[in-house]
Short mmCIF file of C-alpha atoms in Angstrom, two decimals:
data_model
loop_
_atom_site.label_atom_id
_atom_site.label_comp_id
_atom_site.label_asym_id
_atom_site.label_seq_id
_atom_site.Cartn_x
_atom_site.Cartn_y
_atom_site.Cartn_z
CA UNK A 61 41.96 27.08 2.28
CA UNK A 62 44.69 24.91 3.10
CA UNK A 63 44.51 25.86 6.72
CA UNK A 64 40.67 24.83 6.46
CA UNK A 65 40.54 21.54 4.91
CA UNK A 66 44.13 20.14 6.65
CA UNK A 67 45.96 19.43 3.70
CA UNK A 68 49.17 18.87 5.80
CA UNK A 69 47.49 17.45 8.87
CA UNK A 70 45.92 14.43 6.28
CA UNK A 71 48.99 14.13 4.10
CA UNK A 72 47.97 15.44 1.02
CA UNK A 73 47.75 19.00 -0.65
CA UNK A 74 45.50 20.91 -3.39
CA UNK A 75 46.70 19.14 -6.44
CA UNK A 76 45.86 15.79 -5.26
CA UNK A 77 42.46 16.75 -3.87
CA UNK A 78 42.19 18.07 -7.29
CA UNK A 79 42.85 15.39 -9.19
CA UNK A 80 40.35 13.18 -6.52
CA UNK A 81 37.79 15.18 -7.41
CA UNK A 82 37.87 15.23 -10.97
CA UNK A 83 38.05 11.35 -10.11
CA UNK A 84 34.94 11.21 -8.61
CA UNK A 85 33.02 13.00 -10.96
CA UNK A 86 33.84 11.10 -13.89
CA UNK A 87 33.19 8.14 -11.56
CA UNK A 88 29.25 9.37 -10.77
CA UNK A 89 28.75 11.68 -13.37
CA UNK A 90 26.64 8.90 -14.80
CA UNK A 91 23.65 9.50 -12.49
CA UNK A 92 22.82 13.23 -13.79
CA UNK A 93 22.07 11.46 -17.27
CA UNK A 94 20.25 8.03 -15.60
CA UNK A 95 18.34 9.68 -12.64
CA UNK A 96 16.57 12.16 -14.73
CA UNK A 97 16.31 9.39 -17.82
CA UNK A 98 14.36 7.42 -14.55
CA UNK A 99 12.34 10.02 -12.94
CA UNK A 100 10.93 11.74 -16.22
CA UNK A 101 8.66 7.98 -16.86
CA UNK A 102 6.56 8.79 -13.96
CA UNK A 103 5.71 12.09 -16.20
CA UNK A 104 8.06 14.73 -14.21
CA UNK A 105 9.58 17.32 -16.40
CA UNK A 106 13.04 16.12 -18.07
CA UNK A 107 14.62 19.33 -17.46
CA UNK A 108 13.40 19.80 -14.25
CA UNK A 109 14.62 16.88 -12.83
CA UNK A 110 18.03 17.41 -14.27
CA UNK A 111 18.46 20.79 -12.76
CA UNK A 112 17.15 19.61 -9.13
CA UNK A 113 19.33 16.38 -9.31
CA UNK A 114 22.49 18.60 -10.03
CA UNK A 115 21.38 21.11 -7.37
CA UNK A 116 20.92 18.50 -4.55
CA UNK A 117 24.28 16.98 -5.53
CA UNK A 118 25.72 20.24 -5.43
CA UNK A 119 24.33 21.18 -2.11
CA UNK A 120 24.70 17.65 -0.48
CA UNK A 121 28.48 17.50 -1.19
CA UNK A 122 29.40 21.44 -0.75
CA UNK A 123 28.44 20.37 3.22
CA UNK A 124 29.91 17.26 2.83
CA UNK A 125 32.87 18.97 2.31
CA UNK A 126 32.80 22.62 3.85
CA UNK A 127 31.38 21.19 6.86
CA UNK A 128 32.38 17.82 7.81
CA UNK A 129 36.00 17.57 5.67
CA UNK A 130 35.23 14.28 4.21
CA UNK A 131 35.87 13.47 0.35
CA UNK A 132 32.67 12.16 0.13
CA UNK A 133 30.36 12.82 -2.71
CA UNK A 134 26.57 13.23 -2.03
CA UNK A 135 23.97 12.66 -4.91
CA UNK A 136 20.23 10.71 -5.55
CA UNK A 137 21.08 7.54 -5.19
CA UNK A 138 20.55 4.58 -7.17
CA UNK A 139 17.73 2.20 -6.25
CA UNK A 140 15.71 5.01 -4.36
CA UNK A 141 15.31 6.58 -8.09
CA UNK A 142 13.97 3.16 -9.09
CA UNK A 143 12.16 2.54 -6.30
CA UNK A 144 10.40 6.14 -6.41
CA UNK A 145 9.33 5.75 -10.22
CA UNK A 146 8.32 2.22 -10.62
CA UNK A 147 7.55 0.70 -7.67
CA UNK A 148 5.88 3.47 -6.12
CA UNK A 149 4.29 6.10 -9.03
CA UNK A 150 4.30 3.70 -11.69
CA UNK A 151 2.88 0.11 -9.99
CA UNK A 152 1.08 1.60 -7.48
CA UNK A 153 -0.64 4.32 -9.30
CA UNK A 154 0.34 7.18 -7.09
CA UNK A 155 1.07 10.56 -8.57
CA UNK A 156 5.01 11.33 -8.70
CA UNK A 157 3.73 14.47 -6.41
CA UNK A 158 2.62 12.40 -3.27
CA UNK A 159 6.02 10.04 -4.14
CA UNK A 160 7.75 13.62 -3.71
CA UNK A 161 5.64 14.16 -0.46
CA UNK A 162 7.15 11.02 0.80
CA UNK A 163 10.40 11.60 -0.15
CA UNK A 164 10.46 14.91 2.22
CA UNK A 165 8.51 13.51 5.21
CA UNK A 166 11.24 11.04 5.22
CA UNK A 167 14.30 12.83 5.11
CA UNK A 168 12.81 15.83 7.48
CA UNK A 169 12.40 12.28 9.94
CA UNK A 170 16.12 11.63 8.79
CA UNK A 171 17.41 15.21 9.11
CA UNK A 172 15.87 15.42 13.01
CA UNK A 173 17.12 12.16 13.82
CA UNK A 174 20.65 13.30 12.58
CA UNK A 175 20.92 14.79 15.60
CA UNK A 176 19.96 11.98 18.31
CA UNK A 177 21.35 9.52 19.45
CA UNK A 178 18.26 7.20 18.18
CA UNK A 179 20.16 7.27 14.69
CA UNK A 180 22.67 4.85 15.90
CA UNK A 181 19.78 2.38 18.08
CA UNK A 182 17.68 2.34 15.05
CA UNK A 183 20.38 1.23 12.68
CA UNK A 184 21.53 -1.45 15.16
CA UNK A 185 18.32 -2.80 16.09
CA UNK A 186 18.35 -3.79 12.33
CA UNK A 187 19.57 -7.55 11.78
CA UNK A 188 23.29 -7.54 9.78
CA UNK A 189 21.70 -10.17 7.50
CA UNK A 190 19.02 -7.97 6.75
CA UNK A 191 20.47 -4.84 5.91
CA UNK A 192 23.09 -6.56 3.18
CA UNK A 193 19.53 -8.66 2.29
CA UNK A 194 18.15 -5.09 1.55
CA UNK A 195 20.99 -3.92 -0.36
CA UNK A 196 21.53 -7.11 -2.81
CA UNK A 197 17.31 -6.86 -3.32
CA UNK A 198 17.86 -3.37 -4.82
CA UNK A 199 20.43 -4.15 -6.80
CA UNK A 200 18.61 -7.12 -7.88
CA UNK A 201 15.16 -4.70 -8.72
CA UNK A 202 17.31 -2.12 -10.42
CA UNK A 203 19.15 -4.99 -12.74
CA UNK A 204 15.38 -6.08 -13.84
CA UNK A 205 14.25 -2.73 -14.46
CA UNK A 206 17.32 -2.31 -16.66
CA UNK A 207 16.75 -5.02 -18.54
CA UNK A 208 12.80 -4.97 -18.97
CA UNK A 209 13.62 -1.31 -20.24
CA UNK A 210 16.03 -2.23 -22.73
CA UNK A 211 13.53 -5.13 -23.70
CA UNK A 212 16.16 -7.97 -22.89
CA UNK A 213 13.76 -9.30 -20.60
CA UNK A 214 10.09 -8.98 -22.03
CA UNK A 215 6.33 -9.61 -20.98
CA UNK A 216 5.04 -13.35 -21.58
CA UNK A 217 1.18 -14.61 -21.34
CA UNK A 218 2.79 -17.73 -20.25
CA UNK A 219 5.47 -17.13 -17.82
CA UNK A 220 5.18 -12.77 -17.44
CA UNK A 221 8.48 -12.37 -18.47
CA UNK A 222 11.04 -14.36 -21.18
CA UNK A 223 13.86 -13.25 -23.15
CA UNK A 224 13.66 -10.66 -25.89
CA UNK A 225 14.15 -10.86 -29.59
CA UNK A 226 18.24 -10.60 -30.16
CA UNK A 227 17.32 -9.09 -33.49
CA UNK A 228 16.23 -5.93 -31.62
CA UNK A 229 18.23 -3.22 -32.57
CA UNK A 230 18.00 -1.64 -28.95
CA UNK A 231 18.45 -5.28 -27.51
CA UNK A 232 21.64 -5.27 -29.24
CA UNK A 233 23.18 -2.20 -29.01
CA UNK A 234 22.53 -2.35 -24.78
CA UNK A 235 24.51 -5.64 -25.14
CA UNK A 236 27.45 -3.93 -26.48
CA UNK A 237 27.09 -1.08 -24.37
CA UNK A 238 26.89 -3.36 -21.21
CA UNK A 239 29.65 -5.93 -22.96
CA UNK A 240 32.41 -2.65 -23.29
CA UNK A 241 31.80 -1.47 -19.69
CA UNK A 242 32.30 -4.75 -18.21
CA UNK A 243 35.68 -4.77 -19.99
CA UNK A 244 36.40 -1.47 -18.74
CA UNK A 245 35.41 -2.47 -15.25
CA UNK A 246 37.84 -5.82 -15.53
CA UNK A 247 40.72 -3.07 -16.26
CA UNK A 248 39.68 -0.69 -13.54
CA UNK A 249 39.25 2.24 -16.16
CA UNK A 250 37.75 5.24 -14.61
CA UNK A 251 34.27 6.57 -15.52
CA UNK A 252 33.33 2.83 -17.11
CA UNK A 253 30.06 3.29 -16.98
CA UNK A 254 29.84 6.56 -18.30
CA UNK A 255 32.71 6.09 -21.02
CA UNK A 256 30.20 3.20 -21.38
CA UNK A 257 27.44 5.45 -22.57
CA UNK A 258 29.54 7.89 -24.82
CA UNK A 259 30.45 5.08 -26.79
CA UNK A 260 27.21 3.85 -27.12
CA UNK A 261 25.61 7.59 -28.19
CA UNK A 262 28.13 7.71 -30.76
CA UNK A 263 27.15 4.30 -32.29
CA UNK A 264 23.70 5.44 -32.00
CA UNK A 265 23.84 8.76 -33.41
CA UNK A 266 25.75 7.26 -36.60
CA UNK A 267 22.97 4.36 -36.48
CA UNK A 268 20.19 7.02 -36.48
CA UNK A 269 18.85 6.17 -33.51
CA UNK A 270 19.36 8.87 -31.72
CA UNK A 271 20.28 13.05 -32.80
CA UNK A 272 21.79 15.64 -32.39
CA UNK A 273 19.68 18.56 -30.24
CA UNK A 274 20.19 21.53 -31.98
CA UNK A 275 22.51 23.16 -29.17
CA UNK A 276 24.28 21.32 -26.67
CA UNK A 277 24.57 23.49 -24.11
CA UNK A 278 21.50 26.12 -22.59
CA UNK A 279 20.62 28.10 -19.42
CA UNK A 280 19.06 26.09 -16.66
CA UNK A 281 15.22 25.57 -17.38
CA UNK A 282 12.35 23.08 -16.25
CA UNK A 283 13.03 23.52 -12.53
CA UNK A 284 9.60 25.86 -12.13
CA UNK A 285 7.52 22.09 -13.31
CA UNK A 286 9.07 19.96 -10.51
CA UNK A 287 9.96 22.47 -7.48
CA UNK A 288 8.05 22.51 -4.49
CA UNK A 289 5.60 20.41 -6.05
CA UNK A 290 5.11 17.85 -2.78
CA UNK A 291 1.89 16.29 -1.98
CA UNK A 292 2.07 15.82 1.72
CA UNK A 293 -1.62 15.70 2.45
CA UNK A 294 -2.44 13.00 -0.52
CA UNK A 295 0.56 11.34 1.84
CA UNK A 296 -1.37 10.82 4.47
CA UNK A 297 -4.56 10.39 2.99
CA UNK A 298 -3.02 7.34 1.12
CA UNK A 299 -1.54 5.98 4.12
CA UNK A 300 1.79 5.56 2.42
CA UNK A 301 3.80 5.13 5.85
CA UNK A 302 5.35 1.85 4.36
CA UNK A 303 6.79 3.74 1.88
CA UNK A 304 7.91 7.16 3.90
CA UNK A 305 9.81 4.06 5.99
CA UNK A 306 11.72 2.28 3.40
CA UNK A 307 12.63 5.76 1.96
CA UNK A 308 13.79 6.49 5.19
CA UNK A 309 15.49 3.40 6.07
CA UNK A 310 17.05 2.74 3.14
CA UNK A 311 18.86 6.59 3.24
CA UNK A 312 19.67 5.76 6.88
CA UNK A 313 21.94 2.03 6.75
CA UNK A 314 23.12 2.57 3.05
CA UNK A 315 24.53 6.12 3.67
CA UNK A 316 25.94 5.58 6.98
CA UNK A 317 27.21 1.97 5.49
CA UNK A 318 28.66 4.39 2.11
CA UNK A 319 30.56 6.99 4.96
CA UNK A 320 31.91 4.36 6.95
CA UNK A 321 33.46 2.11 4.09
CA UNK A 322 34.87 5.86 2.26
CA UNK A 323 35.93 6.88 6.11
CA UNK A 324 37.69 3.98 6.17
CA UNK A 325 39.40 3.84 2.96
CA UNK A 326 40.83 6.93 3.50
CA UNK A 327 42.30 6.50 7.18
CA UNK A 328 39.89 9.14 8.63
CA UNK A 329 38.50 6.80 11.31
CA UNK A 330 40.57 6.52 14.55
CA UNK A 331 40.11 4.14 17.10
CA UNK A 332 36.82 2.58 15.89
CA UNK A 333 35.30 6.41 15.86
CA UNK A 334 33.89 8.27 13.27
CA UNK A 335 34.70 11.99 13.83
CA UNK A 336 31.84 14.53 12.73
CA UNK A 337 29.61 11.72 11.83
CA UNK A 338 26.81 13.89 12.71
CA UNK A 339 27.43 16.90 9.95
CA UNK A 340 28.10 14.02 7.70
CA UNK A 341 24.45 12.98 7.94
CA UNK A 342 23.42 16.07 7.90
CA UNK A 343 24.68 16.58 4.44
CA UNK A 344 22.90 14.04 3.19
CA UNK A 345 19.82 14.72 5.31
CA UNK A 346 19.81 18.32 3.77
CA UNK A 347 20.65 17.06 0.29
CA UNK A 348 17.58 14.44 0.32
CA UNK A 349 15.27 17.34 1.80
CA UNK A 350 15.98 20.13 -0.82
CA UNK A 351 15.98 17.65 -3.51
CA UNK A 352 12.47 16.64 -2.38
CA UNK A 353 11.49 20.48 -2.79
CA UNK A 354 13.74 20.89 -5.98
CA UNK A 355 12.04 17.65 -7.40
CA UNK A 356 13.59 14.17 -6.95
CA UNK A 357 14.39 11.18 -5.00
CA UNK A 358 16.20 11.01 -2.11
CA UNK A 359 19.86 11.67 -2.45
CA UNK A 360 22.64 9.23 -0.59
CA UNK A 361 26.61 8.92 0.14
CA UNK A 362 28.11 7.37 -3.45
CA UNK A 363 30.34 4.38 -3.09
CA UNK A 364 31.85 6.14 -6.42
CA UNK A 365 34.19 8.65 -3.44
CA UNK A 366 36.32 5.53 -2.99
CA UNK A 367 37.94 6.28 -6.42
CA UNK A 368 38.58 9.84 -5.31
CA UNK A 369 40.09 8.69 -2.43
CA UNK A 370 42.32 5.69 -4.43
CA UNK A 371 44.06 8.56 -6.11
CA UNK A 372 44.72 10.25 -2.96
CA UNK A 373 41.56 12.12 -2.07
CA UNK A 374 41.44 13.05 2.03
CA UNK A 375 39.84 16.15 2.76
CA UNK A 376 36.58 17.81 1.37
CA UNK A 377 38.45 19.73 -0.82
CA UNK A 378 37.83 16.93 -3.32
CA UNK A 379 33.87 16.68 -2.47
CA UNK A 380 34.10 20.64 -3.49
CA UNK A 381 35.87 20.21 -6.63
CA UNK A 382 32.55 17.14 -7.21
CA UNK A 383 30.36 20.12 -6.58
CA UNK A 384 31.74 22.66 -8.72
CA UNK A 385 31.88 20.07 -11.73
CA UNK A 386 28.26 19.18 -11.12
CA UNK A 387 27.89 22.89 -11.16
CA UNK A 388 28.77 22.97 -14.97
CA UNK A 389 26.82 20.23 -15.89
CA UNK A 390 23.75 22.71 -15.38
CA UNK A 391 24.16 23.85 -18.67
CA UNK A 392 24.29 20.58 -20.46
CA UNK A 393 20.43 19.09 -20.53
CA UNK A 394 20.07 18.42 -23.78
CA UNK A 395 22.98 17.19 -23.89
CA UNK A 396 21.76 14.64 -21.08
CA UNK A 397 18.41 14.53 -22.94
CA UNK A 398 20.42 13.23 -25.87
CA UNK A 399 22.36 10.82 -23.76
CA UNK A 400 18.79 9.45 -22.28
CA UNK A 401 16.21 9.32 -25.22
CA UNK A 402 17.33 5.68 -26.13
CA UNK A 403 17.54 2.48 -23.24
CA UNK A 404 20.63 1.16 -24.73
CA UNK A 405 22.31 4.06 -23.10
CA UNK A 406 21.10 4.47 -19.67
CA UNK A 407 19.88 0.50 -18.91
CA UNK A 408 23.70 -1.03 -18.71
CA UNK A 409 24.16 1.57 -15.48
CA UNK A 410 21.15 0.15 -13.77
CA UNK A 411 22.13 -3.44 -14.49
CA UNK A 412 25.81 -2.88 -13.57
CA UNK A 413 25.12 -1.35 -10.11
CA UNK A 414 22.49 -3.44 -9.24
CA UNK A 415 25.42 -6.41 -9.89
CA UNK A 416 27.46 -4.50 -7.46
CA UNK A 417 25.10 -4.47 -5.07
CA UNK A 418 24.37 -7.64 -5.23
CA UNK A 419 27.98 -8.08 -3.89
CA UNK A 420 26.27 -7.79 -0.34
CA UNK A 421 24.77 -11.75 -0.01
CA UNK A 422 28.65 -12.77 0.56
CA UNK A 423 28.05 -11.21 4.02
CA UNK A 424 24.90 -13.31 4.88
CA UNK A 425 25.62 -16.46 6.91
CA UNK A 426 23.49 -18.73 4.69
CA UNK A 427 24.00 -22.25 7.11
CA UNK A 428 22.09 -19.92 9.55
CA UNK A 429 18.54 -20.54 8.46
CA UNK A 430 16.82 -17.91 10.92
CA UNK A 431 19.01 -15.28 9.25
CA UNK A 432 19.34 -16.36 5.51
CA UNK A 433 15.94 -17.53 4.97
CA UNK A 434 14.12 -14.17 5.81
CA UNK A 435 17.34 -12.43 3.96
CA UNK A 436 16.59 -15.16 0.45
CA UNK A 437 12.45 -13.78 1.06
CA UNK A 438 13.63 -10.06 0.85
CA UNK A 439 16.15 -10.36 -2.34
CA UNK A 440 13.57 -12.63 -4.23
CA UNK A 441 10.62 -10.39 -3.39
CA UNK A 442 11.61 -7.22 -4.44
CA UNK A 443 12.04 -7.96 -7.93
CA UNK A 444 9.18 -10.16 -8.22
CA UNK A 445 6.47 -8.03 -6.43
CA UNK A 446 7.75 -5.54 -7.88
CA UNK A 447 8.23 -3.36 -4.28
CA UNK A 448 11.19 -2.90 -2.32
CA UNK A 449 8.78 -2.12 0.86
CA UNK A 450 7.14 -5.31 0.18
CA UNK A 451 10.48 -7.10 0.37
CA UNK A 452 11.68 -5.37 3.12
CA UNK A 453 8.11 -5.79 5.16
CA UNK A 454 7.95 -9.73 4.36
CA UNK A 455 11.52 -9.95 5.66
CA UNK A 456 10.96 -7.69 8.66
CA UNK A 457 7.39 -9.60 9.03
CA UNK A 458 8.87 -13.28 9.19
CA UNK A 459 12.87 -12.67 10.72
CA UNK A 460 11.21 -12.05 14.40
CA UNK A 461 9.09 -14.69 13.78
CA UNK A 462 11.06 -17.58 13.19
CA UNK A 463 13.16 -16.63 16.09
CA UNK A 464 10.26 -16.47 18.88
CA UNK A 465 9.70 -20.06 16.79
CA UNK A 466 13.18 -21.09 17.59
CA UNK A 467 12.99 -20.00 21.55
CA UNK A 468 15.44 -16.93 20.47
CA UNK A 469 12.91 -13.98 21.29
CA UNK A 470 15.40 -11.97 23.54
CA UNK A 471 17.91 -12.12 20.33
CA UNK A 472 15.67 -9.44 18.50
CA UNK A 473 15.82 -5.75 19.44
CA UNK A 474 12.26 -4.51 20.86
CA UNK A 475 12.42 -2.49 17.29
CA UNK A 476 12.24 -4.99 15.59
CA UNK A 477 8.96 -6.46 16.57
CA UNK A 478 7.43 -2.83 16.43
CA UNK A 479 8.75 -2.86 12.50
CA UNK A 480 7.09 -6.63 11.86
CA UNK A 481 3.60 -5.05 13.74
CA UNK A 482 3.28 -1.72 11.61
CA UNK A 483 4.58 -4.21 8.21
CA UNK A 484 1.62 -6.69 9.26
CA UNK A 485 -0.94 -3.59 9.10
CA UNK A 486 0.69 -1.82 6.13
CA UNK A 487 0.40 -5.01 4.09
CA UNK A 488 -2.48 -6.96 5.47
CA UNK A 489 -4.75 -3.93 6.13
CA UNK A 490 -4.06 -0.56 4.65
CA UNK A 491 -2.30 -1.50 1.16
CA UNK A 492 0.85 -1.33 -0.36
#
């Protein structure tokens, strides 16, 4: 084992990787309660979302770390759950089968790709400004859907949305629990967001509000509702290409982004290269697919590794122990159930990481008009239409634009003005 994962040759040894693991975990173990609590409102099965979201972690991060030696933890990601339940099943009308559909025609694109070289020239043809645009818009969408569910932020005849009634005993109790993990966060506690929750079950279960199932812990069920349930044809027959794209685009920049910053954190990048980049991918690749057979969205590299790798995290090792903790977690749904009947429990996570993500805009040069305007029309339109692929099409729609407007034409990779033809036709002509 040692011998394997080059404990000596990265300076560390089994305890540590141990310890990073155990890290991580309590760092992400958040999303097995939230991504299921997510999924389950387009009308999938609780259970069975549970059990596939654990199983695609598992199996993402096993070959994250077998196979490519990185302490780098694979799960769904956040953003793509939201994006998957309300922009696409829930506002759109299509069935959370054909979403599933989509979610495996993109990362079998993703997984093929993983071997090219194209990876690399699609992700660079992409505008800097755009991609952090992308990433700040999701964690803008996620924050809104966070607070409409906790009913901070309401419907109004007058304005569609205001602020909810304070008196609201969810309203309130989601301000506390989003008021205690911020304080957790300002003291770099571990796990804030889930310590977050816990707290706010117990209050909650004293309160009434939520109860006690009557056994915490059971074998693995719901996984027959939600496996290999994928509507490719009604894919096609819907034309939902815009969407199979910003699934697939979305997995491609954040994930790579996500390996790259971890990579980097934990000295495992030498001389500007990324060794075994392309089993990296592949982890995630493989983890999006099977979860799209299993029976959610697409998985993604979590930023959350970086806190494995703080305590001393540098070999897979770590991303194994992430797996094998998942691995218990099987046994826990109503446990997770528990932990996701009420908003006030799950809606803090959203709006936290969507503030993180929002972190992104400090990398846009905003005196540059031809870059920061199409970047402001991406963050504000994702929230308000309700769409990340209509943000991301406007954006990709007007940035090649204004440059042939500015005499700047050559500046824009040829990609780039095949992504602002197919947007034009997606939106204009076949639908969102």
């Amino acid at each position: 084992m040692e011998k394997w994962f080059d404990f000596k040759g990265r300076g560390t040894k089994a305890s540590t990787e141990v310890i990073a693991g155990i890290t991580t975990f309590i760092t992400m173990v958040y999303i097995a309660i939230v991504n299921p609590a997510i999924l389950s409102k387009t009308g999938m099965d609780f259970n069975g979302v549970f059990v596939a979201t654990i199983l695609a972690t598992m199996i993402g991060t096993l070959i994250m770390g077998v196979f490519s030696n990185y302490p780098i933890a694979i799960a769904p990601g956040m953003g793509l759950n939201s994006f998957f339940a309300f922009a696409v099943v829930l506002a759109l009308g299509i069935t959370w089968q054909k979403a599933l559909g989509a979610v495996f025609i993109a990362s079998l694109i993703f997984l093929v790709l993983s071997f090219t070289k194209f990876r690399n020239v699609l992700i660079n043809s992409i505008p800097e400004s755009l991609k952090h645009s992308i990433t700040a818009g999701i964690g803008l969408f996620i924050a809104f859907i966070g607070l409409q569910g906790s009913k901070i932020i309401v419907d109004s005849p007058a304005t569609l949305v205001t602020f909810g009634h304070a008196s609201d005993p969810v309203v309130l109790l989601t301000i506390f629990n989003l008021f205690v993990t911020v304080v957790l966060m300002m003291f770099n506690v571990r796990g804030n967001i889930f310590i977050g929750m816990v707290i706010t079950a117990i209050i909650a279960l004293f309160n009434g509000m939520i109860t006690l199932p009557p056994s915490l812990f059971v074998w693995p069920t719901g996984l027959e509702h939600t496996a290999m349930q994928m509507d490719i044809k009604g894919v096609f027959d819907d034309n939902l290409y815009a969407i199979i794209f910003t699934f697939f685009l979305i997995t491609l920049f954040d994930t790579t982004g996500t390996m790259i910053g971890i990579a980097e954190q934990a000295g495992l990048i030498k001389d500007g290269k990324f060794p075994r980049i392309k089993s990296a991918l592949l982890a995630d690749a493989v983890g999006s697919t099977v979860g799209a057979m299993l029976g959610t969205s697409p998985t993604s590299a979590y930023i959350e590794s970086g806190a494995g790798v703080a305590v001393g995290g540098r070999t897979g090792f770590s991303s194994v122990v992430v797996a094998l903790l998942f691995g218990l977690l099987l046994f826990c749904a109503p446990l997770a159930q528990m932990l996701a009947s009420i908003p006030a429990i799950t809606a803090p996570a959203l709006i936290i990481v969507g503030f993180l993500m929002m972190s992104s805009l400090r990398n846009i040069d905003w005196n540059d008009f031809e870059e920061s305007f199409p970047a402001f029309l991406i963050v504000f339109l994702m929230p308000l239409s309700y769409s990340i692929a209509i943000g991301i099409g406007i954006g990709f729609i007007i940035y090649p634009l204004l440059k042939i407007i500015r005499g700047k034409a050559a500046e824009v990779h040829p990609l780039m003005y095949l992504f602002q033809i197919l947007f034009f036709i997606q939106i204009g002509f076949l639908g969102h």
